[in-house]
Coordinates of C-alpha atoms and ligand atoms in Angstrom, one line a residue:
M1 CA 18.1 71.4 -73.0
D2 CA 16.4 68.1 -73.1
L3 CA 13.9 67.9 -76.5
G4 CA 12.4 65.2 -74.2
L5 CA 12.2 63.0 -78.1
E6 CA 13.9 60.0 -76.9
G7 CA 11.9 56.7 -77.4
L8 CA 9.2 58.5 -80.2
R9 CA 8.3 57.4 -83.0
A10 CA 8.9 60.0 -86.1
V11 CA 7.2 59.9 -90.0
V12 CA 9.7 62.4 -91.7
T13 CA 8.5 62.1 -96.2
G14 CA 10.8 62.9 -98.1
G15 CA 13.1 61.6 -95.9
T16 CA 15.7 60.5 -98.5
S17 CA 16.9 63.9 -99.8
G18 CA 17.1 67.7 -98.2
I19 CA 15.5 69.1 -95.6
G20 CA 13.8 65.9 -95.1
L21 CA 16.8 63.4 -94.9
A22 CA 18.5 65.8 -92.2
T23 CA 15.6 65.8 -89.7
A24 CA 15.4 61.8 -90.2
K25 CA 19.2 61.7 -89.1
L26 CA 18.8 64.6 -86.4
L27 CA 15.7 62.5 -84.3
L28 CA 17.3 59.5 -84.9
A29 CA 20.0 61.1 -83.0
E30 CA 17.4 61.7 -80.7
G31 CA 16.4 59.0 -79.5
C32 CA 14.0 58.5 -82.0
N33 CA 12.5 55.2 -83.9
V34 CA 12.1 56.9 -88.1
A35 CA 9.9 55.7 -90.8
L36 CA 11.0 58.2 -93.8
C37 CA 10.0 58.1 -97.6
G38 CA 10.3 59.1 -100.8
R39 CA 9.3 57.3 -105.0
D40 CA 12.8 57.2 -105.5
A41 CA 14.2 53.3 -104.6
A42 CA 18.0 53.9 -105.6
R43 CA 17.9 56.9 -103.3
L44 CA 15.5 55.8 -100.4
E45 CA 18.4 52.7 -100.2
E46 CA 21.1 55.3 -100.5
A47 CA 19.6 57.4 -97.3
A48 CA 18.3 54.2 -95.1
G49 CA 21.3 52.4 -96.0
P50 CA 23.6 54.7 -93.2
L51 CA 21.3 55.0 -90.8
R52 CA 20.2 51.1 -90.7
A53 CA 23.8 50.7 -90.6
A54 CA 24.0 53.0 -87.4
Y55 CA 20.5 52.9 -86.0
G56 CA 19.2 49.2 -86.7
D57 CA 15.6 48.8 -85.6
R58 CA 15.0 51.7 -85.0
V59 CA 14.8 53.1 -88.8
L60 CA 12.3 52.3 -91.1
A61 CA 12.0 53.1 -94.5
E62 CA 9.4 52.3 -97.2
R63 CA 8.7 53.9 -100.5
C64 CA 5.8 55.6 -101.2
D65 CA 4.2 58.7 -103.2
V66 CA 2.6 60.5 -100.8
L67 CA 0.4 61.6 -103.9
D68 CA -1.3 58.2 -103.3
K69 CA -3.5 57.3 -100.7
A70 CA -3.1 53.4 -101.2
Q71 CA 0.8 53.6 -100.9
V72 CA 0.5 56.2 -98.3
E73 CA -2.2 54.4 -96.4
A74 CA 0.4 51.0 -97.1
F75 CA 3.4 53.7 -95.2
H76 CA 1.1 53.7 -92.2
D77 CA 0.7 50.4 -91.9
A78 CA 4.2 49.5 -92.0
V79 CA 5.1 52.3 -89.2
V80 CA 2.1 50.6 -86.8
A81 CA 3.9 47.2 -87.4
R82 CA 7.2 48.2 -87.3
F83 CA 6.9 50.6 -84.0
G84 CA 3.5 49.9 -82.7
G85 CA 2.5 53.5 -84.0
A86 CA 3.2 57.1 -84.3
D87 CA 3.9 60.5 -82.4
I88 CA 4.9 62.9 -84.8
L89 CA 4.2 62.7 -88.3
V90 CA 6.5 66.1 -90.4
N91 CA 5.0 66.2 -93.4
N92 CA 8.1 67.5 -95.8
A93 CA 8.0 65.3 -98.9
G94 CA 7.8 68.5 -102.3
Q95 CA 9.4 70.4 -104.4
G96 CA 8.5 74.2 -105.4
R97 CA 7.5 75.1 -109.1
L98 CA 9.3 77.7 -111.3
S99 CA 6.4 80.1 -113.2
T100 CA 5.0 82.9 -113.3
F101 CA 0.9 83.2 -114.3
A102 CA 1.8 83.7 -117.7
D103 CA 3.4 80.4 -118.3
T104 CA 0.9 78.6 -115.6
A105 CA -1.1 76.7 -117.9
D106 CA -4.9 75.6 -116.0
E107 CA -3.5 71.8 -115.6
A108 CA 0.5 73.0 -113.9
W109 CA -2.1 74.6 -111.8
G110 CA -4.1 71.8 -110.8
D111 CA -0.6 69.0 -110.4
E112 CA 0.3 72.3 -108.2
F113 CA -2.5 72.4 -106.3
R114 CA -1.9 68.4 -105.3
L115 CA 1.1 67.9 -105.0
K116 CA 1.1 70.8 -102.2
F117 CA -2.8 70.1 -100.6
F118 CA -2.0 66.5 -100.6
S119 CA 1.5 66.2 -99.6
V120 CA -0.5 67.8 -96.8
I121 CA -3.9 66.1 -97.0
H122 CA -3.0 62.1 -96.8
P123 CA -0.9 61.6 -94.5
T124 CA -2.5 63.4 -92.1
R125 CA -5.8 61.0 -92.5
A126 CA -3.5 58.4 -92.6
F127 CA -1.5 58.6 -89.2
L128 CA -3.7 61.2 -87.9
P129 CA -6.1 58.3 -85.6
T130 CA -2.5 56.9 -85.0
L131 CA -1.7 60.7 -83.4
E132 CA -5.1 60.4 -81.0
K133 CA -3.1 57.8 -79.9
S134 CA 0.1 59.7 -78.2
A135 CA 0.8 60.9 -75.2
S136 CA 2.9 63.1 -77.7
A137 CA 1.6 64.2 -80.7
A138 CA 2.8 66.9 -83.2
V139 CA 2.6 67.0 -87.0
V140 CA 5.0 69.7 -88.4
V141 CA 3.7 71.5 -91.9
V142 CA 7.2 72.3 -94.0
N143 CA 6.1 75.3 -96.2
S144 CA 7.5 78.1 -97.0
L145 CA 7.5 81.9 -96.8
L146 CA 6.5 81.9 -99.7
A147 CA 2.6 81.8 -98.2
R148 CA 3.8 85.5 -97.1
Q149 CA 6.1 86.6 -99.4
P150 CA 5.5 85.7 -103.5
E151 CA 8.0 85.4 -105.7
P152 CA 6.1 86.0 -109.3
H153 CA 8.3 84.0 -110.6
M154 CA 6.4 81.1 -108.7
V155 CA 3.2 82.3 -109.0
A156 CA 1.2 78.4 -108.2
T157 CA 3.7 77.5 -105.5
S158 CA 3.0 80.9 -103.4
A159 CA -0.2 81.2 -104.1
L160 CA -0.7 77.5 -102.9
R161 CA 1.6 77.5 -99.8
A162 CA -0.9 81.0 -98.3
G163 CA -3.6 78.1 -98.4
V164 CA -1.1 75.3 -96.9
Q165 CA -0.8 77.7 -94.3
N166 CA -5.0 78.6 -94.2
L167 CA -4.9 74.5 -94.0
A168 CA -2.1 74.1 -91.1
K169 CA -4.3 76.8 -89.2
S170 CA -7.4 74.7 -89.1
M171 CA -6.1 71.2 -88.2
S172 CA -4.3 72.9 -85.4
V173 CA -7.5 74.2 -84.5
E174 CA -9.6 71.4 -85.2
F175 CA -7.4 69.1 -83.8
A176 CA -6.2 70.9 -80.7
P177 CA -8.9 68.9 -79.1
K178 CA -7.6 65.4 -79.8
R179 CA -4.0 66.5 -78.2
V180 CA -2.4 66.6 -81.4
R181 CA -1.1 70.2 -82.1
V182 CA 0.7 71.5 -85.6
N183 CA 2.9 73.4 -86.6
A184 CA 4.1 75.1 -89.5
I185 CA 8.2 76.0 -90.8
L186 CA 8.1 79.4 -93.5
L187 CA 11.4 78.2 -94.6
G188 CA 13.6 80.9 -97.6
I189 CA 16.0 79.4 -99.0
V190 CA 18.3 76.3 -98.0
D191 CA 20.8 74.8 -99.4
S192 CA 19.8 71.5 -100.5
G193 CA 20.1 69.2 -103.9
Q194 CA 18.3 72.0 -106.2
W195 CA 20.6 74.6 -104.7
Q196 CA 24.0 73.0 -105.6
R197 CA 22.7 72.3 -108.7
R198 CA 21.5 75.7 -109.5
Y199 CA 25.4 76.8 -108.3
E200 CA 26.7 74.2 -110.6
A201 CA 24.9 75.6 -113.3
Q202 CA 25.4 79.5 -113.2
A203 CA 28.7 79.9 -110.7
K204 CA 31.2 81.7 -113.0
G205 CA 35.0 81.5 -113.7
G206 CA 36.1 79.6 -110.1
E207 CA 33.6 81.5 -108.2
T208 CA 33.3 78.8 -105.1
K209 CA 29.9 77.8 -102.9
E210 CA 30.3 79.8 -100.7
Q211 CA 30.9 83.6 -102.8
W212 CA 27.5 82.8 -105.3
M213 CA 25.8 81.9 -101.6
A214 CA 27.0 85.6 -101.1
K215 CA 25.6 86.6 -104.0
L216 CA 22.3 85.3 -104.4
A217 CA 21.6 85.7 -100.0
K218 CA 22.3 90.1 -101.1
E219 CA 20.0 89.6 -103.8
K220 CA 17.4 87.7 -101.8
G221 CA 17.5 90.5 -98.8
I222 CA 18.8 87.0 -96.7
L223 CA 19.6 89.3 -94.3
I224 CA 22.5 86.1 -92.6
G225 CA 23.9 86.3 -95.5
R226 CA 23.9 83.1 -96.6
L227 CA 21.0 80.5 -97.4
G228 CA 20.0 77.9 -94.5
R229 CA 21.4 74.6 -93.7
P230 CA 18.7 71.5 -93.9
E231 CA 20.5 71.4 -90.3
E232 CA 19.3 73.9 -89.6
A233 CA 16.0 73.8 -91.3
A234 CA 15.8 70.0 -89.2
A235 CA 16.2 71.5 -86.3
A236 CA 13.3 73.5 -85.6
I237 CA 11.5 71.3 -87.1
A238 CA 12.9 68.5 -84.7
F239 CA 11.7 71.8 -81.6
L240 CA 8.5 71.7 -82.9
A241 CA 7.4 68.4 -83.4
S242 CA 9.1 67.6 -79.5
P243 CA 7.2 67.5 -76.5
A244 CA 9.5 71.3 -75.3
A245 CA 7.2 72.2 -77.9
S246 CA 4.1 70.8 -75.9
F247 CA 2.1 74.2 -75.4
I248 CA 2.5 75.6 -78.8
T249 CA -0.2 75.3 -81.4
G250 CA -1.3 76.9 -85.2
A251 CA 2.1 79.2 -84.8
S252 CA 4.6 78.8 -87.7
L253 CA 8.3 79.7 -87.4
E254 CA 9.8 81.6 -90.3
V255 CA 13.6 79.6 -91.4
A256 CA 15.7 82.5 -93.5
G257 CA 18.1 83.8 -92.2
G258 CA 15.1 86.9 -92.0
V259 CA 13.6 87.8 -95.7
S260 CA 11.9 90.3 -95.7
R261 CA 10.9 91.5 -99.6
F262 CA 7.6 93.6 -98.5
A263 CA 9.4 95.6 -95.5
Ligands
NDP1 P1 14.5 68.0 -102.0 O1 15.1 67.7 -103.0 O2 16.2 67.8 -101.4 O3 14.2 66.8 -101.1 C1 12.5 66.3 -101.1 C2 12.8 64.7 -100.6 O4 11.4 65.4 -100.6 C3 12.6 63.5 -101.4 O5 13.5 63.3 -99.9 C4 12.2 63.6 -102.8 O6 12.0 61.7 -103.1 C5 10.7 63.7 -102.2 N1 9.8 63.6 -102.6 C6 8.9 64.9 -103.8 N2 8.1 64.6 -104.2 C7 7.6 62.9 -103.1 C8 6.6 62.4 -103.4 N3 5.7 63.0 -104.2 N4 6.0 61.7 -102.2 C9 6.7 61.1 -101.2 N5 8.4 61.8 -101.3 C10 8.9 63.2 -102.2 O7 14.1 69.3 -101.1 P2 14.3 70.3 -99.9 O8 15.0 69.6 -99.2 O9 14.9 71.0 -100.3 O10 12.8 70.7 -99.4 C11 12.0 69.7 -98.8 C12 10.5 70.5 -98.7 O11 10.9 71.6 -98.1 C13 9.6 70.1 -100.1 O12 8.6 70.5 -99.8 C14 9.6 71.9 -101.0 O13 9.7 72.3 -101.8 C15 9.8 72.7 -99.2 N6 11.0 73.9 -99.2 C16 12.3 73.6 -99.5 C17 13.1 75.0 -99.0 C18 14.0 75.4 -100.2 O14 15.1 76.4 -99.8 N7 14.9 73.6 -100.2 C19 12.3 76.4 -99.2 C20 11.1 76.3 -99.0 C21 10.2 75.3 -98.6 P3 11.8 61.3 -104.3 O15 11.8 62.4 -104.8 O16 13.1 60.0 -104.5 O17 10.1 61.0 -103.3

C-alpha cells in the first residue's frame, strides 16, 4: 500500500533516538522531507549526519528543547524557511518517570506535568498555523498505554498520560474544521535506549537480550512475547500521519503487543 507520504513535510520532536529516530528514517524512506530536533548537540549530530549523507537537504536537524517556547518557535521558523511549511507533526519528545505516589514530591508532579503537556502544547501551537495551510495535515501524539493501564511505580507519568489522551481528543475536535487530523499511539514497552541500559544492568550470567526480553514480556503480560521494536512504533506513527489514514481522527492505536493488565 502506498501511504501517500511522498513530498510531504514532517516534523519529529525527539528525533535523535529510539522511536523518533526510527520514525524520521521511515518518513524519509517514504519520500518526506523531515525536520527533527533534540536537546543534546552531540546526539543530534550523530543521528542527523548519516541521514543527511543519505537524503541531503531533505533532512533538517535543529537543537530544540520542546519545553522552551522560544526554541520551539525558532525550530518552526527554521522548518518554514527550509521546507516552506509542514504537513505532519509528530509529538514524540519525552521520557517516563519512575516513582510511586509515596516518593513523588509536589515539585516532581509539576515537572512531569510540564513535560507531558507542554511537549505537546508548544510544538502544536507553533506548527498549527502552517499545518492549517496543508491539504494533508496530521498531528500524531506519541503516548503510552499507561494512559489506560496505570502502573503504581510510574504514578505521575500514568496519570498525566491519561490527561494527554484527553488533550489529544479535544485537539482532534477543535482542529477538525481546520482539516488537521489528530491521533495518538499508546505504546507498551518498546526496546529503545532505556531498555538496553536496563538489560545491561539486570541481565544475569550470560542471559541474552532475547532471553531477558522474553522473561520481561512474561512478567508484563505482553502476549506477543517480546518487547516492541522502534520500527514497529514508527510504522504506526507513519500510517496515522499519512494520507492513507485520511478518515481517522481522534483515534488512539495501541502498539503494545496485546498487553492487558486489567483484563
Ligand atoms: P528515547 O530516550 O530513545 O528518545 C527520546 C528522544 O526525545 C531523544 O531524541 C531525546 O533527545 C528527545 N527529548 C527528550 N526530551 C526532550 C525535550 N525536552 N525536547 C526535545 N527533545 C527531547 O525514548 P523512546 O524512543 O523510547 O521514547 C519516545 C517517546 O515515547 C517518549 O515520549 C517516551 O516517553 C514515549 N514512550 C516510550 C516507551 C518505550 O517503551 N520506549 C513507552 C511509552 C512511551 P535529547 O535527550 O537529546 O533531548
